[in-house]
Structures are given as structure tokens and as C-alpha cells.
mmCIF file of C-alpha atoms in Angstrom:
data_model
loop_
_atom_site.group_PDB
_atom_site.id
_atom_site.type_symbol
_atom_site.label_atom_id
_atom_site.label_comp_id
_atom_site.label_asym_id
_atom_site.label_seq_id
_atom_site.Cartn_x
_atom_site.Cartn_y
_atom_site.Cartn_z
ATOM 1 C CA GLN A 26 38.683 65.329 131.963
ATOM 2 C CA VAL A 27 36.178 63.465 129.613
ATOM 3 C CA HIS A 28 32.763 62.293 130.587
ATOM 4 C CA VAL A 29 30.001 60.946 128.562
ATOM 5 C CA VAL A 30 26.136 60.562 129.857
ATOM 6 C CA GLU A 31 23.538 58.307 127.869
ATOM 7 C CA SER A 32 20.130 58.612 128.045
ATOM 8 C CA GLY A 33 16.930 57.520 125.826
ATOM 9 C CA GLY A 34 16.775 53.811 126.012
ATOM 10 C CA GLY A 35 13.405 51.669 127.090
ATOM 11 C CA SER A 36 11.144 49.280 126.133
ATOM 12 C CA VAL A 37 9.536 48.939 122.573
ATOM 13 C CA GLN A 38 7.965 46.306 120.327
ATOM 14 C CA ALA A 39 9.620 44.721 117.018
ATOM 15 C CA GLY A 40 9.492 47.297 114.322
ATOM 16 C CA GLY A 41 9.368 50.319 116.915
ATOM 17 C CA SER A 42 12.187 52.994 117.197
ATOM 18 C CA LEU A 43 14.495 54.732 119.910
ATOM 19 C CA ARG A 44 16.721 57.671 119.798
ATOM 20 C CA LEU A 45 19.549 57.656 122.112
ATOM 21 C CA SER A 46 21.393 60.484 123.301
ATOM 22 C CA CYS A 47 24.979 61.175 124.820
ATOM 23 C CA VAL A 48 26.335 64.475 126.148
ATOM 24 C CA ILE A 49 29.868 64.878 126.207
ATOM 25 C CA SER A 50 31.667 67.166 128.352
ATOM 26 C CA GLY A 51 34.902 67.927 128.624
ATOM 27 C CA VAL A 52 36.081 68.217 124.441
ATOM 28 C CA PRO A 53 34.278 69.332 121.923
ATOM 29 C CA VAL A 54 32.406 66.739 119.889
ATOM 30 C CA SER A 55 34.222 67.673 116.755
ATOM 31 C CA GLU A 56 37.653 66.937 118.338
ATOM 32 C CA ILE A 57 37.266 63.767 119.745
ATOM 33 C CA TYR A 58 36.438 60.217 118.004
ATOM 34 C CA THR A 59 33.010 59.022 119.280
ATOM 35 C CA ALA A 60 30.932 55.729 119.091
ATOM 36 C CA TRP A 61 28.146 53.830 120.086
ATOM 37 C CA TYR A 62 28.778 50.065 121.585
ATOM 38 C CA ARG A 63 26.364 47.587 122.891
ATOM 39 C CA GLN A 64 26.894 44.659 125.078
ATOM 40 C CA ALA A 65 24.147 42.149 125.981
ATOM 41 C CA PRO A 66 24.399 39.726 129.251
ATOM 42 C CA GLY A 67 27.124 36.842 128.623
ATOM 43 C CA LYS A 68 28.179 38.612 125.285
ATOM 44 C CA GLU A 69 30.889 40.421 124.196
ATOM 45 C CA ARG A 70 30.845 44.278 123.603
ATOM 46 C CA GLU A 71 30.128 44.859 119.960
ATOM 47 C CA GLY A 72 30.539 48.272 117.957
ATOM 48 C CA VAL A 73 27.527 49.748 116.671
ATOM 49 C CA VAL A 74 28.567 52.927 115.007
ATOM 50 C CA VAL A 75 32.137 54.593 115.062
ATOM 51 C CA VAL A 76 32.552 58.068 114.103
ATOM 52 C CA GLU A 77 35.728 60.041 113.417
ATOM 53 C CA LYS A 78 36.309 63.550 114.061
ATOM 54 C CA ASP A 79 35.054 64.846 110.883
ATOM 55 C CA GLY A 80 31.467 63.230 111.458
ATOM 56 C CA PHE A 81 32.455 60.404 109.042
ATOM 57 C CA SER A 82 30.711 57.172 110.426
ATOM 58 C CA ARG A 83 31.197 53.448 109.891
ATOM 59 C CA TYR A 84 28.153 51.217 110.901
ATOM 60 C CA ALA A 85 28.457 47.609 111.978
ATOM 61 C CA ASP A 86 26.274 45.547 109.140
ATOM 62 C CA PHE A 87 23.670 44.707 111.589
ATOM 63 C CA ALA A 88 23.058 48.548 111.774
ATOM 64 C CA GLU A 89 23.099 49.904 108.430
ATOM 65 C CA GLY A 90 19.918 50.683 107.104
ATOM 66 C CA ARG A 91 17.966 50.972 110.479
ATOM 67 C CA PHE A 92 20.540 52.924 112.599
ATOM 68 C CA THR A 93 21.666 56.523 111.957
ATOM 69 C CA PHE A 94 24.259 58.596 113.801
ATOM 70 C CA SER A 95 23.824 62.465 114.297
ATOM 71 C CA ARG A 96 25.479 64.970 116.082
ATOM 72 C CA ASP A 97 24.940 68.204 117.568
ATOM 73 C CA ILE A 98 27.986 70.326 117.710
ATOM 74 C CA ALA A 99 26.231 73.511 119.702
ATOM 75 C CA ALA A 100 25.006 70.558 122.401
ATOM 76 C CA ASN A 101 27.904 68.796 122.379
ATOM 77 C CA SER A 102 26.113 65.648 121.913
ATOM 78 C CA ILE A 103 25.485 62.443 119.912
ATOM 79 C CA PHE A 104 22.520 60.611 118.906
ATOM 80 C CA LEU A 105 21.985 57.336 117.720
ATOM 81 C CA GLN A 106 18.217 56.877 115.762
ATOM 82 C CA MET A 107 17.356 53.584 115.991
ATOM 83 C CA ASP A 108 14.464 52.157 113.764
ATOM 84 C CA ASN A 109 12.970 48.907 112.960
ATOM 85 C CA LEU A 110 14.290 47.676 116.323
ATOM 86 C CA LYS A 111 14.352 43.428 116.570
ATOM 87 C CA PRO A 112 14.393 41.535 119.536
ATOM 88 C CA GLU A 113 17.992 40.896 118.667
ATOM 89 C CA ASP A 114 18.759 44.418 119.148
ATOM 90 C CA THR A 115 18.068 44.087 122.927
ATOM 91 C CA SER A 116 20.871 45.387 124.831
ATOM 92 C CA MET A 117 22.810 47.622 126.800
ATOM 93 C CA TYR A 118 23.891 50.796 124.814
ATOM 94 C CA ILE A 119 27.261 52.545 125.637
ATOM 95 C CA CYS A 120 28.344 55.856 124.354
ATOM 96 C CA ALA A 121 32.185 56.244 124.228
ATOM 97 C CA ALA A 122 34.564 58.948 123.617
ATOM 98 C CA CYS A 123 38.390 58.456 122.285
ATOM 99 C CA SER A 124 41.053 60.828 121.816
ATOM 100 C CA LEU A 125 42.623 58.386 118.887
ATOM 101 C CA TYR A 126 40.560 55.867 117.580
ATOM 102 C CA PHE A 127 38.542 52.711 118.390
ATOM 103 C CA ALA A 128 39.449 49.468 117.293
ATOM 104 C CA SER A 129 38.482 46.042 118.733
ATOM 105 C CA GLY A 130 36.120 47.629 121.279
ATOM 106 C CA GLN A 131 38.865 49.784 122.700
ATOM 107 C CA CYS A 132 40.035 53.079 122.505
ATOM 108 C CA TYR A 133 43.800 53.914 121.403
ATOM 109 C CA GLY A 134 43.963 57.020 122.856
ATOM 110 C CA ARG A 135 45.219 58.711 125.881
ATOM 111 C CA THR A 136 41.782 60.037 126.915
ATOM 112 C CA SER A 137 38.869 58.159 126.835
ATOM 113 C CA ALA A 138 35.572 58.013 128.435
ATOM 114 C CA TRP A 139 32.540 55.084 128.593
ATOM 115 C CA GLY A 140 29.482 55.602 129.842
ATOM 116 C CA GLN A 141 27.026 53.798 132.086
ATOM 117 C CA GLY A 142 24.782 52.565 129.578
ATOM 118 C CA THR A 143 21.153 52.794 128.454
ATOM 119 C CA GLN A 144 19.190 49.575 128.394
ATOM 120 C CA VAL A 145 17.399 48.995 125.239
ATOM 121 C CA THR A 146 14.799 46.002 125.280
ATOM 122 C CA VAL A 147 13.003 44.885 122.270
ATOM 123 C CA SER A 148 9.809 42.580 122.612
ATOM 124 C CA LEU A 149 7.932 40.442 120.123
#
């Protein structure tokens, strides 16, 4: 079974930075699609970045230029560096892994894992 556990959320002022981490177990990170999603209360889950097995990443427009994905193969972990945070980035950030691919917020694969989320709060 695949499991993911996020950490690194917190509260920052606008313009600040946070680095989220996600440890993946059950499959090598290089053999699975990974992603960061976020969901705020009353809103639909939205993709932040989706990453293919080879590490190629696609960012949402709001994340482009401010958020940076990275991964550590040896630690089997993925990360999300978030800079220049804005109040509208306040949300629960969720790590996900999928054996095939992500589309429209869903995993289209036989194996998937979604974390519990880590809260990010950005204040003025």
C-alpha cells in the first residue's frame, strides 16, 4: 500500500515563505505520479502542481513563479517551496500519489494515496 504524510504547514505573513514536505511509503517516488493539491473551506480542491514519474512538473497559474516543487529520491519525499505567499493561498495543502495520472483533481490509477493535509494560513 502507498501512504503519504505531509508536514510543514503553518502561519505566516503575506510575503513570507513555507516549505511543505511529504514522505511517501510503499512505492519509490520515481515510479509514481505525485501532486500537491489544496482545498479551502467551501471551495473545491484545486491542483497546485502535478508531477510525472520523471519529475516533469506542471504548475497551476497561481503557483507559477512563486511555488517550486522538488523531490528527494533517496528520502522518497517530495517538497513544495512556497514563496511570496498571499492571503489567498490560505488553504489545506494535500500531498497525493497516483499510479497512473491526475486529472480534474482525481487519480486515474489503480493505486492512489491522499494525505490528511497540512494547514497553511497567510495573514496580511
